[in-house]
PDB file of C-alpha atoms in Angstrom:
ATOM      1  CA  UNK A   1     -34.103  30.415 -64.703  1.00 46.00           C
ATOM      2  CA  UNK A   2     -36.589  27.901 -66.488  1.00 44.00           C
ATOM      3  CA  UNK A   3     -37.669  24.609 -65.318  1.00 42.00           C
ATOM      4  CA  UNK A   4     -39.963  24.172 -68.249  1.00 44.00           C
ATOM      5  CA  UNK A   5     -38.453  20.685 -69.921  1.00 44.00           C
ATOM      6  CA  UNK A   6     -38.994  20.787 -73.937  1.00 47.00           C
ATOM      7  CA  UNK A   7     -40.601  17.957 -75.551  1.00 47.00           C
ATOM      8  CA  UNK A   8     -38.986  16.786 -79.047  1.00 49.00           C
ATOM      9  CA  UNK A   9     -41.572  16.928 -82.350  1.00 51.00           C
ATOM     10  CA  UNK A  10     -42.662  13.679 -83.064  1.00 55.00           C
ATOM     11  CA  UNK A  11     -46.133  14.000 -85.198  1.00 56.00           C
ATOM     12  CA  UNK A  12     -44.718  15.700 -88.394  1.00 63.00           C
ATOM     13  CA  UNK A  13     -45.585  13.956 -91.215  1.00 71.00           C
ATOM     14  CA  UNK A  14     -43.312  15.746 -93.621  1.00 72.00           C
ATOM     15  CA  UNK A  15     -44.132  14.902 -97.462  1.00 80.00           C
ATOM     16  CA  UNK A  16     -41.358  15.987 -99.867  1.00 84.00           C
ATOM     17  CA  UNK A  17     -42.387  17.568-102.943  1.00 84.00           C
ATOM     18  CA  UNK A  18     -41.227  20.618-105.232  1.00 86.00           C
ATOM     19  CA  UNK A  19     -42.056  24.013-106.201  1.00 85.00           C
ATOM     20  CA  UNK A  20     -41.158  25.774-109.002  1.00 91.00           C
ATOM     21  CA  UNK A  21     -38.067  22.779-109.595  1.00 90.00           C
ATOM     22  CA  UNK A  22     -36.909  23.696-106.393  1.00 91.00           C
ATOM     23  CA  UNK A  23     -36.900  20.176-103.691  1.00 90.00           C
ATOM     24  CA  UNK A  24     -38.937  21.113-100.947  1.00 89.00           C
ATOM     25  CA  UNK A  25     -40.858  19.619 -98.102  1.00 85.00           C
ATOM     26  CA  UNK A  26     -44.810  19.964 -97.225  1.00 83.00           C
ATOM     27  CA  UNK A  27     -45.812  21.220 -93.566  1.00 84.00           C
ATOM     28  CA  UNK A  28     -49.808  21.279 -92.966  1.00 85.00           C
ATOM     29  CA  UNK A  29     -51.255  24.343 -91.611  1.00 89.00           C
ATOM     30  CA  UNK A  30     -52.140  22.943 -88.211  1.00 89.00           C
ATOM     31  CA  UNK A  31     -48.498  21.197 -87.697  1.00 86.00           C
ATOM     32  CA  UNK A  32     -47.189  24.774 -88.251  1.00 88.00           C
ATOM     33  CA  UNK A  33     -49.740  26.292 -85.424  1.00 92.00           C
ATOM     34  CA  UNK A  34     -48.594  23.631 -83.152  1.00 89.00           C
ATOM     35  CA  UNK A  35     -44.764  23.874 -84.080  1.00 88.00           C
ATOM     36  CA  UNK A  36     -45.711  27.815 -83.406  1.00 92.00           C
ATOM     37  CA  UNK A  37     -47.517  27.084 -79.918  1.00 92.00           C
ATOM     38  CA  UNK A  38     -44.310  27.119 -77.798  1.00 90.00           C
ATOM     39  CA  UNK A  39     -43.728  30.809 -78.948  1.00 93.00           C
ATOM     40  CA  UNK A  40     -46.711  31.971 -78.324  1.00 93.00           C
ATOM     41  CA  UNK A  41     -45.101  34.573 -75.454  1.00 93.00           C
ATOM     42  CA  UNK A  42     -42.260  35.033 -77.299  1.00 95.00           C
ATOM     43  CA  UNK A  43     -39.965  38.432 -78.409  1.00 93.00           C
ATOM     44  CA  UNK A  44     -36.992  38.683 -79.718  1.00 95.00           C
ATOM     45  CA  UNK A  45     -34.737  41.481 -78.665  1.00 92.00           C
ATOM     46  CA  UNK A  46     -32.623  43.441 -80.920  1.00 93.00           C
ATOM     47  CA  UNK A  47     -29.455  45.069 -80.184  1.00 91.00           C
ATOM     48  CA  UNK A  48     -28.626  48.121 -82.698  1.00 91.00           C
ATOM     49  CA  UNK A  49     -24.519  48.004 -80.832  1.00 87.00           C
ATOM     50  CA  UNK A  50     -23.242  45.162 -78.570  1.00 86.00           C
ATOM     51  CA  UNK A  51     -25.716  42.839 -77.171  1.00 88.00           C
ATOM     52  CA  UNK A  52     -25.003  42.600 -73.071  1.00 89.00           C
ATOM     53  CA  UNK A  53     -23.783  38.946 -72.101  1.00 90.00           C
ATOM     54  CA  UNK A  54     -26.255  36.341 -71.555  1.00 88.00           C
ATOM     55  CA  UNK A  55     -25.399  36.589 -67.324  1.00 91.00           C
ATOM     56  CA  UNK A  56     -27.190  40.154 -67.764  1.00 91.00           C
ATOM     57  CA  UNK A  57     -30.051  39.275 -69.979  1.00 88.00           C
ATOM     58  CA  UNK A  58     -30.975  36.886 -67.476  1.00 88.00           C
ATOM     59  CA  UNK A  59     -30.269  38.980 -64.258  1.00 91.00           C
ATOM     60  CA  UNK A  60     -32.460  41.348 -65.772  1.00 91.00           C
ATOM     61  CA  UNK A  61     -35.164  39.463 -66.451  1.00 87.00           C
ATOM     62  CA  UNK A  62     -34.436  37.791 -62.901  1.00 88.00           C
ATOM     63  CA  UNK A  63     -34.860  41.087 -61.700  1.00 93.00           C
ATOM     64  CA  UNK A  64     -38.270  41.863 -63.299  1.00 91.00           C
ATOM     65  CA  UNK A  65     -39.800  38.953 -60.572  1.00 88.00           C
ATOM     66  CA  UNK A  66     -41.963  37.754 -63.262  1.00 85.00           C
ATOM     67  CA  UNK A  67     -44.681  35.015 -61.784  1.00 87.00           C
ATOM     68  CA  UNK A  68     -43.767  32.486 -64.458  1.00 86.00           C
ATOM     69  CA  UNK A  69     -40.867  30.995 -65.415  1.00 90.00           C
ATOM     70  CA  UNK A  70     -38.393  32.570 -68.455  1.00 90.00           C
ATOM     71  CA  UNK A  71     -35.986  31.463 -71.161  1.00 91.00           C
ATOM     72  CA  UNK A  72     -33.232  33.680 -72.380  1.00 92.00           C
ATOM     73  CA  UNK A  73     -31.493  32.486 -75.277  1.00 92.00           C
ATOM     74  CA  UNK A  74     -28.347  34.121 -77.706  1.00 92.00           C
ATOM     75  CA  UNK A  75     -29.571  33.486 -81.337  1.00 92.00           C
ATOM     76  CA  UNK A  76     -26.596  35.802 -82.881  1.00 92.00           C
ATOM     77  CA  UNK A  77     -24.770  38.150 -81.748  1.00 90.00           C
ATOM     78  CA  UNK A  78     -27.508  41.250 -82.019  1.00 92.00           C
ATOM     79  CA  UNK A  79     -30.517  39.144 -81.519  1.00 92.00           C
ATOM     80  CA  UNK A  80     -31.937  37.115 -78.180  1.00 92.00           C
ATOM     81  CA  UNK A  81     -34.716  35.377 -77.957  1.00 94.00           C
ATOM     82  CA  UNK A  82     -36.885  35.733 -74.942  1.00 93.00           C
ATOM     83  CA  UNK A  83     -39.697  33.083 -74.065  1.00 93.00           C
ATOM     84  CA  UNK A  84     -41.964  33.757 -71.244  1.00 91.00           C
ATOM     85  CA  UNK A  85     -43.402  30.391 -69.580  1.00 88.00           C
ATOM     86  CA  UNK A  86     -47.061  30.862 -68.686  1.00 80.00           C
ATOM     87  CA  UNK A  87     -47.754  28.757 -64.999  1.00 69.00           C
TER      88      UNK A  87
END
């Protein structure tokens, strides 16, 4: 259902520091907007009862004959996460 390959994050510069005693580590503003980038077409779907299988997510999506290409993706058992690939 998606071709789209996934590069790994390789520019962080992560500084480790505290807050409020607590260890913690530092992200800058713009590596969060580009850690953020590959979700910009992103939802995540909600199931109040049983969430359908993952074959059915995708069939329906499948179904919708979207132009671009999709990911469908089981975070928990009420929630999936839906990424729309813009071509």
């Amino acid at each position: 259902m998606s071709g789209a390959s996934h590069s790994s994050v390789s520019f962080l510069d992560l500084k480790i520091s505290s807050h409020r005693g607590v260890p913690s580590l530092w992200i800058s503003e713009e590596e969060i907007l580009t850690l953020a980038a590959p979700f910009k077409f992103a939802l995540v779907s909600k199931f109040p009862g049983r969430r359908p299988s993952l074959d059915v997510s995708k069939k329906f999506f499948f179904n919708l004959k979207l132009i671009g290409d999709f990911s469908v993706t089981v975070l928990n058992p009420k929630h999936v996460l839906i990424i729309l690939f813009m071509t």
